[in-house]
Coordinates of N, CA and C in Angstrom, one line a residue:
X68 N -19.7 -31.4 7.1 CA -18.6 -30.4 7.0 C -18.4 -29.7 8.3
X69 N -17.2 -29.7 8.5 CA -17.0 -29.0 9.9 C -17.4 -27.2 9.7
X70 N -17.8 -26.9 11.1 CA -18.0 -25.2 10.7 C -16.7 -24.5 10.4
X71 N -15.2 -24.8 10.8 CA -14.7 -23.9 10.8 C -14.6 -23.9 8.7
X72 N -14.3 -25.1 8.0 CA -14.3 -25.1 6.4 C -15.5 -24.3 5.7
X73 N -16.5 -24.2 6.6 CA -17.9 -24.0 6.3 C -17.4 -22.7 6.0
X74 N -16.7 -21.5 7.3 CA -16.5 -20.5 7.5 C -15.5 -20.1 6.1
X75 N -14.6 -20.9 6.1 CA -13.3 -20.6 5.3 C -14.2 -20.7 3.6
X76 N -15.1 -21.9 3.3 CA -15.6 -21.8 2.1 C -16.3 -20.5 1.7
X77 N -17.3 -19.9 2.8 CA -18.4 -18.5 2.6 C -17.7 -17.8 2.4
X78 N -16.6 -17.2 3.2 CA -15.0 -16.1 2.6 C -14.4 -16.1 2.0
X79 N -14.5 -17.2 1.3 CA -14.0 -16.9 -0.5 C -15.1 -17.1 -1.3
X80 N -16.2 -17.8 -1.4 CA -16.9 -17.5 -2.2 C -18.1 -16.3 -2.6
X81 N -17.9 -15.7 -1.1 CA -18.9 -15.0 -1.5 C -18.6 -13.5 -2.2
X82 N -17.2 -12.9 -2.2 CA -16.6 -12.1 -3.0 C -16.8 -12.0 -4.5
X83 N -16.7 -13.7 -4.7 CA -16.9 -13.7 -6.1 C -18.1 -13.8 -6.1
X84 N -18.8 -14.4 -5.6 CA -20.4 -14.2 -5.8 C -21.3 -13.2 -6.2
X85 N -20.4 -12.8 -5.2 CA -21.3 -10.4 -4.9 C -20.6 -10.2 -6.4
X86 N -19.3 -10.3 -6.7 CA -18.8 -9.8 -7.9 C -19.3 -10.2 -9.4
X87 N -20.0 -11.8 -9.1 CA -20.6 -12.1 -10.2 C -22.1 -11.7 -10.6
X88 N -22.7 -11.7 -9.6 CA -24.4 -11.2 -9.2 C -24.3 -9.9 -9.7
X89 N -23.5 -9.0 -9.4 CA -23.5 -7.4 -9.7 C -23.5 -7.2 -11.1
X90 N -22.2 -7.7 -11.8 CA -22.4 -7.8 -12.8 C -22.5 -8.3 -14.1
X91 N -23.4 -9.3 -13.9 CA -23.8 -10.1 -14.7 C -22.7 -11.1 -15.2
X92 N -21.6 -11.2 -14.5 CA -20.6 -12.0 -14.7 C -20.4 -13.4 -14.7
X93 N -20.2 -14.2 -15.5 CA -20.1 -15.9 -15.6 C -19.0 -16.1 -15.7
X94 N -18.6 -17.6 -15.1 CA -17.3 -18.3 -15.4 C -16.7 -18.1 -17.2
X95 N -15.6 -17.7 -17.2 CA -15.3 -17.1 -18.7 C -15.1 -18.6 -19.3
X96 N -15.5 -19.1 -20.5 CA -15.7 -19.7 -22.1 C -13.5 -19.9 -21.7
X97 N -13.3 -21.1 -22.2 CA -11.9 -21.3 -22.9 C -11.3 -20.5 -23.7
X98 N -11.9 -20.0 -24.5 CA -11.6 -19.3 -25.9 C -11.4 -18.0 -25.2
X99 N -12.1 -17.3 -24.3 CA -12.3 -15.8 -24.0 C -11.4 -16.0 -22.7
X100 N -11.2 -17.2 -21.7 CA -10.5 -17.2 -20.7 C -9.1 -17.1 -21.1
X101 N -8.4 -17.8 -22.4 CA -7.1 -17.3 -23.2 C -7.0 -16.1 -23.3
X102 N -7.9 -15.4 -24.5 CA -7.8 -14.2 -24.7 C -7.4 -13.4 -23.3
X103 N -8.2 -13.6 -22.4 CA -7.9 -12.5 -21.5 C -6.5 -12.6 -20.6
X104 N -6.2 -14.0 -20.4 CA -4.8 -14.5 -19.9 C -4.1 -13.9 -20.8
X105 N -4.2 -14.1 -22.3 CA -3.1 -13.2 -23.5 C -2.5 -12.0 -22.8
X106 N -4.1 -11.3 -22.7 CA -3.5 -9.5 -22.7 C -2.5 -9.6 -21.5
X107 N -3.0 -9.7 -20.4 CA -2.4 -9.9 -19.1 C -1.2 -10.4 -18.9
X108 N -0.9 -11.6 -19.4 CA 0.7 -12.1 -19.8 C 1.0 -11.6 -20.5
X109 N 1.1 -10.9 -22.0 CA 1.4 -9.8 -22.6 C 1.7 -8.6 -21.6
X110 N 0.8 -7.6 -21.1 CA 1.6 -6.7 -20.4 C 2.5 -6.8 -19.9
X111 N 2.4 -8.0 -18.7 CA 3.7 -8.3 -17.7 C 4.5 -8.7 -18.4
X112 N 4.9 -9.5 -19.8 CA 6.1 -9.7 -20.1 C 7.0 -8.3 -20.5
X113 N 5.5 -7.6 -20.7 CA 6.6 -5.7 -21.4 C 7.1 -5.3 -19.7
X114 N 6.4 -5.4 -19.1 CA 6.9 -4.4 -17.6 C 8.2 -5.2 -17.5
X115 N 8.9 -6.6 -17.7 CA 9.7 -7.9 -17.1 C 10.5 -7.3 -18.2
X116 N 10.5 -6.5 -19.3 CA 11.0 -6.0 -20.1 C 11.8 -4.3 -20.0
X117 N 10.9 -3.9 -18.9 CA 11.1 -2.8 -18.5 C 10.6 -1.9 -19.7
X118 N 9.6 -2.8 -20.7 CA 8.8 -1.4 -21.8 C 7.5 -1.3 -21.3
X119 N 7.5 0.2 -20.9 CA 6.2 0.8 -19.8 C 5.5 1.0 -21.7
X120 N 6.1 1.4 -22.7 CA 5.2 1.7 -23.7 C 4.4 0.4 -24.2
X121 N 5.3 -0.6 -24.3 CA 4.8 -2.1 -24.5 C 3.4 -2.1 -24.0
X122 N 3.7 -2.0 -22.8 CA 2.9 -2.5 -21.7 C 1.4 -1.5 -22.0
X123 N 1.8 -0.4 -22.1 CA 0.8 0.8 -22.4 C -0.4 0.4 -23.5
X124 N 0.5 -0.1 -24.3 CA -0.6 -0.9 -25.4 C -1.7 -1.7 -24.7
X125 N -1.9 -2.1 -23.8 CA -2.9 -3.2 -23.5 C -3.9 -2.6 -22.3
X126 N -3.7 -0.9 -22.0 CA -4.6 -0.3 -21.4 C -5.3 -0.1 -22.0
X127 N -6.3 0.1 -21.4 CA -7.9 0.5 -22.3 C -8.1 1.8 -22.4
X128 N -8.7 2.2 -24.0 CA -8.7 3.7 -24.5 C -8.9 4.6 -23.1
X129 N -9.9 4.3 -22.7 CA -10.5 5.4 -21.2 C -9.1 5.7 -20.3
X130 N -8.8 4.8 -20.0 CA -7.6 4.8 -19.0 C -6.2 5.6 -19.7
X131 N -6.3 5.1 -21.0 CA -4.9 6.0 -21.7 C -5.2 7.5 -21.7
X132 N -6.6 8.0 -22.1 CA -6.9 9.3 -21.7 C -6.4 10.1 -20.4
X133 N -6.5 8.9 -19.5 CA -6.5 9.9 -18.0 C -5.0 9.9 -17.6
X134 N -4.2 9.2 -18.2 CA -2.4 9.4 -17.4 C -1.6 9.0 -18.9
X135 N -0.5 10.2 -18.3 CA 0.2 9.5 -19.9 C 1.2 8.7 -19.8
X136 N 2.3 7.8 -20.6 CA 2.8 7.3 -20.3 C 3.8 7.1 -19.3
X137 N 4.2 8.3 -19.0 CA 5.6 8.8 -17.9 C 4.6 8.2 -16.6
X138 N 3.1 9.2 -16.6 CA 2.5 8.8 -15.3 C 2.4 7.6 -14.7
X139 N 2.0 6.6 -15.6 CA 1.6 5.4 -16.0 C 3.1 4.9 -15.7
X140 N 3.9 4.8 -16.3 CA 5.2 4.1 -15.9 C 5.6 4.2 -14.0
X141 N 5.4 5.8 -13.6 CA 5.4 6.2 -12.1 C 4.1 5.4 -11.4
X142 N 3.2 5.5 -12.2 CA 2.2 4.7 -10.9 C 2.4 3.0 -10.7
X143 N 2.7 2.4 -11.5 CA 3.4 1.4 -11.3 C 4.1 0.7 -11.1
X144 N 5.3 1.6 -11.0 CA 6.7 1.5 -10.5 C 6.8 1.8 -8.8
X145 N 5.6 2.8 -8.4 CA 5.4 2.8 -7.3 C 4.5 2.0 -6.4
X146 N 3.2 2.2 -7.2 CA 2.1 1.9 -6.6 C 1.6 0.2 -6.2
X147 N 2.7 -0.6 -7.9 CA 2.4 -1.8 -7.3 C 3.7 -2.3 -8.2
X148 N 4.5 -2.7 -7.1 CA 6.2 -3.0 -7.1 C 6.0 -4.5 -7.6
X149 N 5.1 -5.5 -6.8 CA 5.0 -6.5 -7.7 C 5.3 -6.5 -9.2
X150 N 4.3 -5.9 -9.5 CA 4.0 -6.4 -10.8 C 5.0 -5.8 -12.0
X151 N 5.9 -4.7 -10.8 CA 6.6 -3.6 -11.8 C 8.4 -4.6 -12.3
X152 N 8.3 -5.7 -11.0 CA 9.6 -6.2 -10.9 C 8.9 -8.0 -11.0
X153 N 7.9 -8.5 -11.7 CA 7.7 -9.9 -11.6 C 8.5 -10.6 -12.2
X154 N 8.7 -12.0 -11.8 CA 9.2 -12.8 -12.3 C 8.1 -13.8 -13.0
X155 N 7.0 -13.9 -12.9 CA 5.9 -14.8 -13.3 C 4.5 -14.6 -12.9
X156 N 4.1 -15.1 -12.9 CA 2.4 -14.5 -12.8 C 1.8 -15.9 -12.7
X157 N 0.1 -16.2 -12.2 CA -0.5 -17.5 -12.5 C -1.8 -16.8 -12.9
X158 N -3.2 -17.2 -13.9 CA -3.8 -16.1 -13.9 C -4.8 -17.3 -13.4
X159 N -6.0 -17.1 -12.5 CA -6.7 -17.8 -12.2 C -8.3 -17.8 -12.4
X160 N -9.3 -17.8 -11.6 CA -10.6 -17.5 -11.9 C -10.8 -16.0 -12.9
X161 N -11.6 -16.3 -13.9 CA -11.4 -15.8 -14.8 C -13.5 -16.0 -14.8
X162 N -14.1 -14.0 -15.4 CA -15.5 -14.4 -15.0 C -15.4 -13.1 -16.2
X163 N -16.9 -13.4 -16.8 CA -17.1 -11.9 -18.0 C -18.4 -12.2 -18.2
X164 N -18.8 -11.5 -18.7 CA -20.1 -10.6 -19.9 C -20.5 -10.9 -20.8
X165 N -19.3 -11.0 -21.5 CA -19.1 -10.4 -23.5 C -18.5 -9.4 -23.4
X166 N -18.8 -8.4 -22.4 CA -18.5 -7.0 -22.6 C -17.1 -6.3 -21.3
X167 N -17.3 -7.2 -20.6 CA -16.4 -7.0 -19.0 C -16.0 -8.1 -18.6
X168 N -14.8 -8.0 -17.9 CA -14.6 -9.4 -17.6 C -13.1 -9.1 -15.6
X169 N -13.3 -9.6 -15.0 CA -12.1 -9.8 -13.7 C -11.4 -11.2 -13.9
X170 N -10.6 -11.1 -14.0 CA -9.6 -12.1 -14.1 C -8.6 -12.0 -12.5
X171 N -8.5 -13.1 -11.8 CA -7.6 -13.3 -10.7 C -6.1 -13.7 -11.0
X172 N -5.3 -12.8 -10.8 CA -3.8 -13.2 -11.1 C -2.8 -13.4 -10.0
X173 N -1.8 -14.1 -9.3 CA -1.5 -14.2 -8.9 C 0.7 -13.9 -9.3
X174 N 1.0 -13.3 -8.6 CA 2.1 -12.7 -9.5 C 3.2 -12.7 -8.2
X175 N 4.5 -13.0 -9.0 CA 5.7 -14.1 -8.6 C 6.5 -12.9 -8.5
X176 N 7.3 -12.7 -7.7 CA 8.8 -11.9 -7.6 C 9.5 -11.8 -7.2
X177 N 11.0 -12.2 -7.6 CA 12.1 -13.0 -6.7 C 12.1 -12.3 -5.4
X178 N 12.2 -12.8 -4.2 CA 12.6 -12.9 -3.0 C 11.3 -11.8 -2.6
X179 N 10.1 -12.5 -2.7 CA 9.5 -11.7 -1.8 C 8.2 -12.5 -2.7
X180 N 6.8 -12.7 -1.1 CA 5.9 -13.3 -1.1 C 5.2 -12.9 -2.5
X181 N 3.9 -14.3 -3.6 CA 3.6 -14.0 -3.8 C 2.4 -12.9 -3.6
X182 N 1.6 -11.9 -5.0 CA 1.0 -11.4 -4.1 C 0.0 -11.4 -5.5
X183 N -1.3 -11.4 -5.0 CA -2.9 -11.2 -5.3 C -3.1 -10.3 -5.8
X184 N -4.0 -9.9 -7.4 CA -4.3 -8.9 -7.7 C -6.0 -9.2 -8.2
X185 N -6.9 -8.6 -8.4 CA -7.6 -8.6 -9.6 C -7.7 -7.3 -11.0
X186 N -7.8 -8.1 -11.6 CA -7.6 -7.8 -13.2 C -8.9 -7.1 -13.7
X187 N -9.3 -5.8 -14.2 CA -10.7 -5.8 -14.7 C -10.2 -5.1 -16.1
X188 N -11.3 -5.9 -17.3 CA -11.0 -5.8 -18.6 C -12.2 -5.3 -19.2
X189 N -12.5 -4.7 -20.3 CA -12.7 -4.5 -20.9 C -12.9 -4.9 -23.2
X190 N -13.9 -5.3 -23.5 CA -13.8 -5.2 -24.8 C -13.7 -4.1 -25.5
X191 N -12.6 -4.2 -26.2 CA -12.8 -2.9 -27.4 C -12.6 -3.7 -29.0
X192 N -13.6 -3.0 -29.6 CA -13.9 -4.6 -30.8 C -13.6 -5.5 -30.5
X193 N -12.5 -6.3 -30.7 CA -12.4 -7.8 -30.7 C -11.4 -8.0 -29.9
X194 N -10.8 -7.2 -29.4 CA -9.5 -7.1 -28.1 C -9.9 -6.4 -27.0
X195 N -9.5 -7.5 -25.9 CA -9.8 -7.0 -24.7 C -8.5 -6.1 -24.2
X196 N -8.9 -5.1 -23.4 CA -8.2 -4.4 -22.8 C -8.0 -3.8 -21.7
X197 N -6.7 -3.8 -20.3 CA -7.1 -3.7 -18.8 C -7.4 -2.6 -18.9
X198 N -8.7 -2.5 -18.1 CA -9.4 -1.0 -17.1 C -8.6 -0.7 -15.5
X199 N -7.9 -1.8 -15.4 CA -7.5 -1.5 -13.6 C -7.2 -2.5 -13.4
X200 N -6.1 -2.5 -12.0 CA -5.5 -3.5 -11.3 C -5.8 -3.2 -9.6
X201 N -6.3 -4.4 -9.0 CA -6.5 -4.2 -7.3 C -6.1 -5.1 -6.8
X202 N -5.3 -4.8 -5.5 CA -4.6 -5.7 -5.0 C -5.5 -6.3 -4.2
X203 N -5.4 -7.6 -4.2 CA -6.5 -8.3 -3.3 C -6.3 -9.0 -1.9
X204 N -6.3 -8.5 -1.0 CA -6.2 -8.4 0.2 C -6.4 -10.3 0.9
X205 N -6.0 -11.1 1.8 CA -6.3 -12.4 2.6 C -7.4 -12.2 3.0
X206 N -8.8 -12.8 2.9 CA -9.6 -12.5 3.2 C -9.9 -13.8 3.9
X207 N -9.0 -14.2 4.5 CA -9.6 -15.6 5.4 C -9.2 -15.7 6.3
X208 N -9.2 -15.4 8.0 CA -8.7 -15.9 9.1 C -9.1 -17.1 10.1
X209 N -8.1 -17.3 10.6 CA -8.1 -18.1 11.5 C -8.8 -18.7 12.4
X210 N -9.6 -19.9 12.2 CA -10.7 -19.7 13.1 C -10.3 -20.7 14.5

């Protein structure tokens, strides 16, 4: 293997590595990798809707406590324009618990680059629900 692929392979995998090692996270099951694609494509179809309350549904109790929905509509509308105006989404590496789970999405909007997020979820009984969205930065250069 040449060094520079060598280079480009350790820069991506080792993010998810650190992120799987920390928390006990595995490649997510079929069954639990839907479910979590569900919620996630569910939300974004309500934002593509323009229903911030839709969308509100699929935050997780903790997080609905801390902003209410006006805030929640403003931090998204601002904070991450992607997701507030997408046309599509891809949801990709997908890793959990039982109990936690990061899902990688990748999210489409007319006339402007896709862009990178990660997803962190939460179980509440039998439905998962998002804790947070982070925009995930190119972590690979040029060698």
């Amino acid at each position: 293997m040449k060094p520079r692929w060598l280079l480009v392979l350790l820069l991506l995998v080792c993010p998810v590595a650190w992120t799987w090692g920390a928390d006990d996270l595995k490649p997510s099951e079929i069954k639990t990798k839907g479910e979590l694609h569900a919620v996630i494509d569910g939300q974004l179809a309500a934002f593509r809707k323009d229903d911030y309350a839709g969308a509100f549904v699929f935050a997780d109790k903790v997080f609905k406590q801390q902003l209410s929905l006006e805030q929640f509509e403003r931090m998204v509308k601002t904070g991450y324009p992607a997701i507030a105006h997408s046309t599509s989404a891809r949801c990709g590496l997908s890793f959990d618990n039982g109990d936690e789970a990061v899902v990688n999405v990748r999210v489409f909007s007319e006339g402007r680059e896709p862009v990178d997020y990660q997803y962190t979820l939460r179980r509440d009984g039998e439905t998962w629900r998002i804790t947070g969205v982070t925009l995930l930065k190119d972590q690979t250069t040029e060698v």
